[in-house]
Tab-separated table of C-alpha atoms and ligand atoms in Angstrom:
chain	number	residue	atom	x	y	z
A	27	UNK	CA	-5.409	-3.271	-90.272
A	28	UNK	CA	-3.661	-5.292	-92.940
A	29	UNK	CA	-4.539	-8.803	-91.875
A	30	UNK	CA	-8.178	-8.087	-90.944
A	31	UNK	CA	-10.381	-9.978	-93.502
A	32	UNK	CA	-13.774	-9.167	-92.185
A	33	UNK	CA	-14.808	-6.201	-90.127
A	34	UNK	CA	-18.381	-5.857	-89.058
A	35	UNK	CA	-19.308	-2.438	-87.510
A	36	UNK	CA	-22.526	-1.742	-85.563
A	37	UNK	CA	-24.787	-4.048	-87.472
A	38	UNK	CA	-28.524	-3.501	-86.757
A	39	UNK	CA	-31.558	-5.401	-88.075
A	40	UNK	CA	-35.069	-5.582	-86.871
A	41	UNK	CA	-37.850	-7.713	-88.342
A	42	UNK	CA	-41.445	-6.726	-88.078
A	43	UNK	CA	-44.049	-9.391	-88.466
A	44	UNK	CA	-47.723	-8.852	-87.623
A	45	UNK	CA	-46.771	-5.767	-85.691
A	46	UNK	CA	-44.270	-7.727	-83.497
A	47	UNK	CA	-40.736	-6.387	-83.724
A	48	UNK	CA	-37.898	-8.899	-83.421
A	49	UNK	CA	-34.389	-7.713	-82.952
A	50	UNK	CA	-31.924	-9.970	-84.872
A	51	UNK	CA	-28.835	-7.658	-84.608
A	52	UNK	CA	-28.443	-4.926	-82.180
A	53	UNK	CA	-25.191	-2.993	-82.614
A	54	UNK	CA	-22.994	-6.030	-83.407
A	55	UNK	CA	-19.302	-5.506	-84.190
A	56	UNK	CA	-16.468	-7.807	-84.659
A	57	UNK	CA	-13.618	-8.571	-86.887
A	58	UNK	CA	-11.830	-11.793	-88.059
A	59	UNK	CA	-8.184	-11.902	-89.105
A	60	UNK	CA	-6.503	-13.977	-91.854
A	61	UNK	CA	-6.621	-17.657	-90.909
A	62	UNK	CA	-8.613	-17.206	-87.707
A	63	UNK	CA	-11.970	-18.479	-86.778
A	64	UNK	CA	-14.630	-16.623	-84.894
A	65	UNK	CA	-17.655	-18.655	-83.550
A	66	UNK	CA	-21.094	-17.137	-83.167
A	67	UNK	CA	-23.221	-18.964	-80.565
A	68	UNK	CA	-26.611	-18.328	-79.062
A	69	UNK	CA	-29.961	-19.825	-78.432
A	70	UNK	CA	-32.264	-20.478	-81.444
A	71	UNK	CA	-33.583	-17.026	-82.793
A	72	UNK	CA	-30.740	-15.078	-81.377
A	73	UNK	CA	-29.800	-13.713	-84.698
A	74	UNK	CA	-26.805	-15.854	-85.815
A	75	UNK	CA	-28.096	-16.682	-89.432
A	76	UNK	CA	-29.429	-13.238	-89.817
A	77	UNK	CA	-25.916	-11.723	-89.190
A	78	UNK	CA	-24.418	-14.375	-91.529
A	79	UNK	CA	-26.801	-13.535	-94.210
A	80	UNK	CA	-26.272	-9.790	-93.871
A	81	UNK	CA	-22.558	-10.224	-94.092
A	82	UNK	CA	-22.913	-12.515	-97.273
A	83	UNK	CA	-25.339	-9.895	-98.880
A	84	UNK	CA	-28.461	-12.124	-98.832
A	85	UNK	CA	-30.238	-10.140	-96.218
A	86	UNK	CA	-30.385	-6.236	-95.814
A	87	UNK	CA	-29.204	-4.625	-92.594
A	88	UNK	CA	-30.953	-1.452	-91.166
A	89	UNK	CA	-27.742	0.030	-90.269
A	90	UNK	CA	-23.997	-0.738	-89.902
A	91	UNK	CA	-21.092	-1.638	-92.134
A	92	UNK	CA	-19.247	-4.625	-93.505
A	93	UNK	CA	-15.800	-4.370	-94.623
A	94	UNK	CA	-14.314	-7.319	-96.582
A	95	UNK	CA	-10.450	-7.086	-97.093
A	96	UNK	CA	-10.798	-3.421	-96.390
A	97	UNK	CA	-13.490	-2.702	-98.972
A	98	UNK	CA	-16.888	-1.604	-97.754
A	99	UNK	CA	-19.671	-3.981	-98.836
A	100	UNK	CA	-23.125	-2.259	-98.985
A	101	UNK	CA	-25.328	-3.806	-96.200
A	102	UNK	CA	-28.441	-2.437	-97.957
A	103	UNK	CA	-27.852	-4.072	-101.314
A	104	UNK	CA	-26.980	-7.555	-102.772
A	105	UNK	CA	-23.699	-6.061	-103.709
A	106	UNK	CA	-21.862	-9.440	-104.463
A	107	UNK	CA	-19.029	-7.772	-106.370
A	108	UNK	CA	-17.402	-6.385	-103.157
A	109	UNK	CA	-18.134	-9.787	-101.526
A	110	UNK	CA	-16.186	-11.751	-104.085
A	111	UNK	CA	-14.133	-14.188	-102.192
A	112	UNK	CA	-16.601	-14.727	-99.359
A	113	UNK	CA	-18.709	-17.901	-99.400
A	114	UNK	CA	-21.539	-18.842	-97.401
A	115	UNK	CA	-22.179	-22.666	-96.684
A	116	UNK	CA	-25.595	-23.886	-95.326
A	117	UNK	CA	-26.887	-26.403	-93.024
A	118	UNK	CA	-28.572	-28.843	-95.436
A	119	UNK	CA	-26.165	-29.956	-98.049
A	120	UNK	CA	-28.609	-31.913	-100.139
A	121	UNK	CA	-30.896	-29.036	-100.698
A	122	UNK	CA	-28.128	-26.666	-101.525
A	123	UNK	CA	-26.803	-28.666	-104.489
A	124	UNK	CA	-28.741	-28.577	-107.704
A	125	UNK	CA	-30.062	-32.234	-108.078
A	126	UNK	CA	-30.028	-32.142	-111.875
A	127	UNK	CA	-26.284	-31.336	-112.164
A	128	UNK	CA	-23.437	-33.667	-111.783
A	129	UNK	CA	-20.549	-32.667	-109.299
A	130	UNK	CA	-18.460	-31.481	-112.264
A	131	UNK	CA	-21.262	-29.181	-113.403
A	132	UNK	CA	-21.908	-27.955	-109.923
A	133	UNK	CA	-18.160	-27.123	-109.527
A	134	UNK	CA	-17.724	-25.620	-113.000
A	135	UNK	CA	-20.761	-23.488	-112.521
A	136	UNK	CA	-19.373	-21.903	-109.364
A	137	UNK	CA	-16.203	-20.993	-111.258
A	138	UNK	CA	-17.849	-19.707	-114.467
A	139	UNK	CA	-17.126	-16.150	-113.291
A	140	UNK	CA	-13.515	-16.939	-113.575
A	141	UNK	CA	-13.928	-16.555	-117.229
A	142	UNK	CA	-10.143	-16.816	-117.965
A	143	UNK	CA	-10.113	-20.577	-117.071
A	144	UNK	CA	-10.412	-22.844	-120.068
A	145	UNK	CA	-12.149	-26.291	-119.870
A	146	UNK	CA	-8.845	-28.142	-118.912
A	147	UNK	CA	-7.932	-25.533	-116.244
A	148	UNK	CA	-11.403	-25.776	-114.830
A	149	UNK	CA	-11.117	-29.651	-114.565
A	150	UNK	CA	-7.736	-29.369	-112.933
A	151	UNK	CA	-9.200	-26.940	-110.441
A	152	UNK	CA	-12.146	-29.128	-109.692
A	153	UNK	CA	-10.038	-32.094	-109.092
A	154	UNK	CA	-7.800	-30.022	-106.795
A	155	UNK	CA	-10.727	-28.689	-104.676
A	156	UNK	CA	-12.175	-32.182	-104.456
A	157	UNK	CA	-8.917	-33.451	-103.135
A	158	UNK	CA	-8.975	-30.592	-100.490
A	159	UNK	CA	-12.335	-32.032	-99.228
A	160	UNK	CA	-10.933	-35.688	-99.362
A	161	UNK	CA	-12.964	-36.813	-102.333
A	162	UNK	CA	-11.561	-38.854	-105.282
A	163	UNK	CA	-11.806	-37.482	-108.857
A	164	UNK	CA	-14.489	-40.139	-109.697
A	165	UNK	CA	-17.055	-38.005	-107.737
A	166	UNK	CA	-17.009	-35.494	-110.546
A	167	UNK	CA	-19.337	-37.700	-112.531
A	168	UNK	CA	-21.840	-38.317	-109.797
A	169	UNK	CA	-25.233	-36.674	-108.995
A	170	UNK	CA	-25.967	-35.337	-105.566
A	171	UNK	CA	-28.543	-38.208	-104.975
A	172	UNK	CA	-25.582	-40.679	-105.352
A	173	UNK	CA	-23.884	-39.079	-102.395
A	174	UNK	CA	-24.219	-39.378	-98.706
A	175	UNK	CA	-25.069	-36.254	-96.590
A	176	UNK	CA	-21.461	-35.816	-95.538
A	177	UNK	CA	-20.250	-36.182	-99.132
A	178	UNK	CA	-22.836	-33.611	-100.246
A	179	UNK	CA	-21.549	-31.234	-97.625
A	180	UNK	CA	-17.945	-31.790	-98.835
A	181	UNK	CA	-19.100	-30.958	-102.365
A	182	UNK	CA	-20.706	-27.800	-100.998
A	183	UNK	CA	-17.406	-26.864	-99.421
A	184	UNK	CA	-15.499	-27.804	-102.563
A	185	UNK	CA	-17.884	-25.473	-104.625
A	186	UNK	CA	-17.085	-22.674	-102.180
A	187	UNK	CA	-13.312	-23.417	-102.634
A	188	UNK	CA	-13.659	-23.082	-106.464
A	189	UNK	CA	-13.688	-19.303	-105.942
A	190	UNK	CA	-10.442	-19.311	-103.754
A	191	UNK	CA	-12.304	-17.619	-100.911
A	192	UNK	CA	-10.712	-15.625	-98.207
A	193	UNK	CA	-13.688	-16.124	-95.798
A	194	UNK	CA	-16.094	-18.950	-95.307
A	195	UNK	CA	-19.294	-18.408	-93.522
A	196	UNK	CA	-20.437	-21.738	-92.110
A	197	UNK	CA	-24.009	-21.724	-90.716
A	198	UNK	CA	-24.485	-24.888	-88.759
A	199	UNK	CA	-22.853	-26.988	-91.484
A	200	UNK	CA	-22.231	-29.925	-89.315
A	201	UNK	CA	-25.747	-30.028	-87.686
A	202	UNK	CA	-27.328	-32.477	-90.042
A	203	UNK	CA	-24.469	-34.972	-89.952
A	204	UNK	CA	-23.587	-37.791	-87.625
A	205	UNK	CA	-20.691	-37.550	-85.296
A	206	UNK	CA	-18.007	-39.405	-87.370
A	207	UNK	CA	-18.916	-37.248	-90.504
A	208	UNK	CA	-18.976	-34.153	-88.351
A	209	UNK	CA	-15.277	-35.043	-87.370
A	210	UNK	CA	-14.338	-35.347	-91.097
A	211	UNK	CA	-15.810	-32.001	-91.994
A	212	UNK	CA	-14.046	-30.375	-88.967
A	213	UNK	CA	-10.729	-31.807	-90.099
A	214	UNK	CA	-11.314	-30.290	-93.571
A	215	UNK	CA	-12.197	-26.926	-92.074
A	216	UNK	CA	-9.090	-26.973	-89.877
A	217	UNK	CA	-6.976	-27.750	-92.878
A	218	UNK	CA	-8.487	-24.772	-94.728
A	219	UNK	CA	-7.863	-22.471	-91.786
A	220	UNK	CA	-4.182	-23.593	-91.809
A	221	UNK	CA	-4.083	-22.610	-95.357
A	222	UNK	CA	-5.052	-19.033	-94.340
A	223	UNK	CA	-8.850	-19.092	-95.001
A	224	UNK	CA	-10.778	-17.181	-92.305
A	225	UNK	CA	-13.997	-18.729	-90.925
A	226	UNK	CA	-17.225	-17.428	-89.476
A	227	UNK	CA	-18.457	-20.525	-87.583
A	228	UNK	CA	-22.142	-20.705	-86.467
A	229	UNK	CA	-23.043	-23.587	-84.342
A	230	UNK	CA	-25.236	-25.007	-81.608
A	231	UNK	CA	-22.450	-27.675	-80.847
A	232	UNK	CA	-20.169	-25.716	-78.316
A	233	UNK	CA	-17.651	-28.706	-78.319
A	234	UNK	CA	-17.146	-28.163	-82.096
A	235	UNK	CA	-16.851	-24.393	-81.430
A	236	UNK	CA	-14.187	-24.980	-78.915
A	237	UNK	CA	-12.304	-27.180	-81.287
A	238	UNK	CA	-12.002	-24.807	-84.028
A	239	UNK	CA	-12.662	-21.181	-82.859
A	240	UNK	CA	-10.002	-18.762	-81.666
A	241	UNK	CA	-12.743	-16.486	-80.344
A	242	UNK	CA	-16.305	-16.891	-79.511
A	243	UNK	CA	-19.033	-14.297	-79.524
A	244	UNK	CA	-22.280	-15.074	-77.494
A	245	UNK	CA	-25.472	-13.635	-78.731
A	246	UNK	CA	-28.841	-13.214	-77.103
A	247	UNK	CA	-31.949	-11.583	-78.906
A	248	UNK	CA	-29.391	-9.927	-81.354
A	249	UNK	CA	-27.219	-8.457	-78.621
A	250	UNK	CA	-23.616	-9.407	-77.715
A	251	UNK	CA	-23.654	-11.066	-74.235
A	252	UNK	CA	-19.998	-11.494	-74.128
A	253	UNK	CA	-16.920	-12.494	-76.203
A	254	UNK	CA	-13.585	-14.107	-75.388
A	255	UNK	CA	-11.159	-16.909	-76.321
A	256	UNK	CA	-13.017	-20.197	-76.932
A	257	UNK	CA	-11.602	-21.628	-73.718
A	258	UNK	CA	-12.570	-18.777	-71.593
A	259	UNK	CA	-16.171	-18.688	-72.916
A	260	UNK	CA	-16.505	-22.577	-72.478
A	261	UNK	CA	-14.791	-22.853	-69.096
A	262	UNK	CA	-14.519	-19.488	-67.395
A	263	UNK	CA	-17.576	-17.564	-68.262
A	264	UNK	CA	-19.265	-15.813	-65.415
A	265	UNK	CA	-22.402	-14.927	-67.461
A	266	UNK	CA	-25.626	-16.821	-66.469
A	267	UNK	CA	-26.846	-17.040	-70.061
A	268	UNK	CA	-23.613	-18.481	-71.372
A	269	UNK	CA	-23.506	-20.998	-68.483
A	270	UNK	CA	-27.187	-21.979	-69.208
A	271	UNK	CA	-26.348	-22.315	-72.994
A	272	UNK	CA	-23.413	-24.762	-72.386
A	273	UNK	CA	-25.491	-26.629	-69.684
A	274	UNK	CA	-28.630	-26.992	-71.894
A	275	UNK	CA	-26.792	-28.019	-74.964
A	276	UNK	CA	-24.679	-30.624	-72.976
A	277	UNK	CA	-27.982	-31.764	-71.413
A	278	UNK	CA	-29.599	-32.252	-74.881
A	279	UNK	CA	-26.437	-34.190	-76.011
A	280	UNK	CA	-26.389	-36.332	-72.992
A	281	UNK	CA	-30.079	-37.036	-73.470
A	282	UNK	CA	-29.388	-37.911	-77.053
A	283	UNK	CA	-26.605	-40.314	-76.236
A	284	UNK	CA	-28.665	-42.264	-73.759
A	285	UNK	CA	-31.654	-42.758	-76.220
B	315	ATP	N1	-37.146	-12.948	-92.924
B	315	ATP	C1	-37.594	-12.801	-91.712
B	315	ATP	N2	-38.746	-12.248	-91.377
B	315	ATP	C2	-39.167	-12.141	-90.078
B	315	ATP	N3	-38.398	-12.487	-89.025
B	315	ATP	C3	-37.222	-13.065	-89.208
B	315	ATP	C4	-36.846	-13.357	-90.628
B	315	ATP	N4	-35.629	-13.927	-90.414
B	315	ATP	C5	-35.229	-14.158	-89.162
B	315	ATP	N5	-36.273	-13.669	-88.337
B	315	ATP	C6	-36.482	-13.551	-86.963
B	315	ATP	O1	-35.280	-12.989	-86.471
B	315	ATP	C7	-34.717	-13.695	-85.313
B	315	ATP	C8	-33.307	-14.196	-85.599
B	315	ATP	O2	-33.391	-15.269	-86.487
B	315	ATP	P1	-32.143	-16.173	-86.866
B	315	ATP	O3	-32.638	-17.086	-88.028
B	315	ATP	O4	-31.093	-15.151	-87.314
B	315	ATP	O5	-31.781	-16.880	-85.583
B	315	ATP	P2	-30.642	-17.983	-85.369
B	315	ATP	O6	-29.797	-17.560	-84.261
B	315	ATP	O7	-29.883	-18.247	-86.646
B	315	ATP	O8	-31.522	-19.246	-84.924
B	315	ATP	P3	-31.227	-20.757	-85.146
B	315	ATP	O9	-30.247	-21.129	-84.074
B	315	ATP	O10	-32.622	-21.412	-84.828
B	315	ATP	O11	-30.945	-21.032	-86.638
B	315	ATP	C9	-35.784	-14.747	-85.099
B	315	ATP	O12	-36.716	-14.307	-84.093
B	315	ATP	C10	-36.453	-14.878	-86.367
B	315	ATP	O13	-37.779	-15.461	-86.181
B	316	MG	MG1	-29.848	-20.080	-87.887
């Protein structure tokens, strides 16, 4: 279909450590259309990051297919050419930015494959992407250690935007941030979604998932438990696992708020 940006078909991945087999993806299939957001939720160890890593080409799948903009990406190899335009953003912004580089160099480096851009065009693009993450131009001259956690995460998003991505894979990108900063990042993501960027949104925070996701897929031990609209999953699920997941996460939140 024309507006399907990401299509994942029957992904399978098992890890084997000390003779113990762990299933991280068992026949996982889904698709994300242009400008839409799919949430992946599930308890710790349910396979969310593994699926993200396979899609982005950092982890090999045992079986299955990934199609990005109708082109098949090899799931058995780090085939980054067919994944051009797909960007993965991680949980810990400080450690995903090179501490020895200023923001300008970090952004320029991301775009160095766009070889037809000269220095002035690169500078213009860097300023544009910084403004998309609501940071002023003067941040181009700063090092990561001169930025707060939230600002680092915004630079990580800006770096992803340097390559005009069609898909952002966000793996717990707000988990290390406080609530106010989370809200700023969510606003940025919503703005990007409105501009037509598709998002795979992995989170433990179901309130955030409901805020941005059009659809949510619930995972347990690498298997799909259910999927549906964000509202249906959050408020109408009949599955015990999903209800437990929602209750346990709310309980942890309530506990944190009272301490
Ligand atoms: N490289 C690896 N080698 C062996 N086992 C792995 C590896 N990566 C992941 N696993 C295992 O695969 C399962 C799924 O892990 P994954 O990191 O995808 O879970 P997750 O849903 O992202 O968890 P969390 O919410 O804690 O981030 C876990 O049992 C994990 O221990
Ligand atoms: Mg994870």
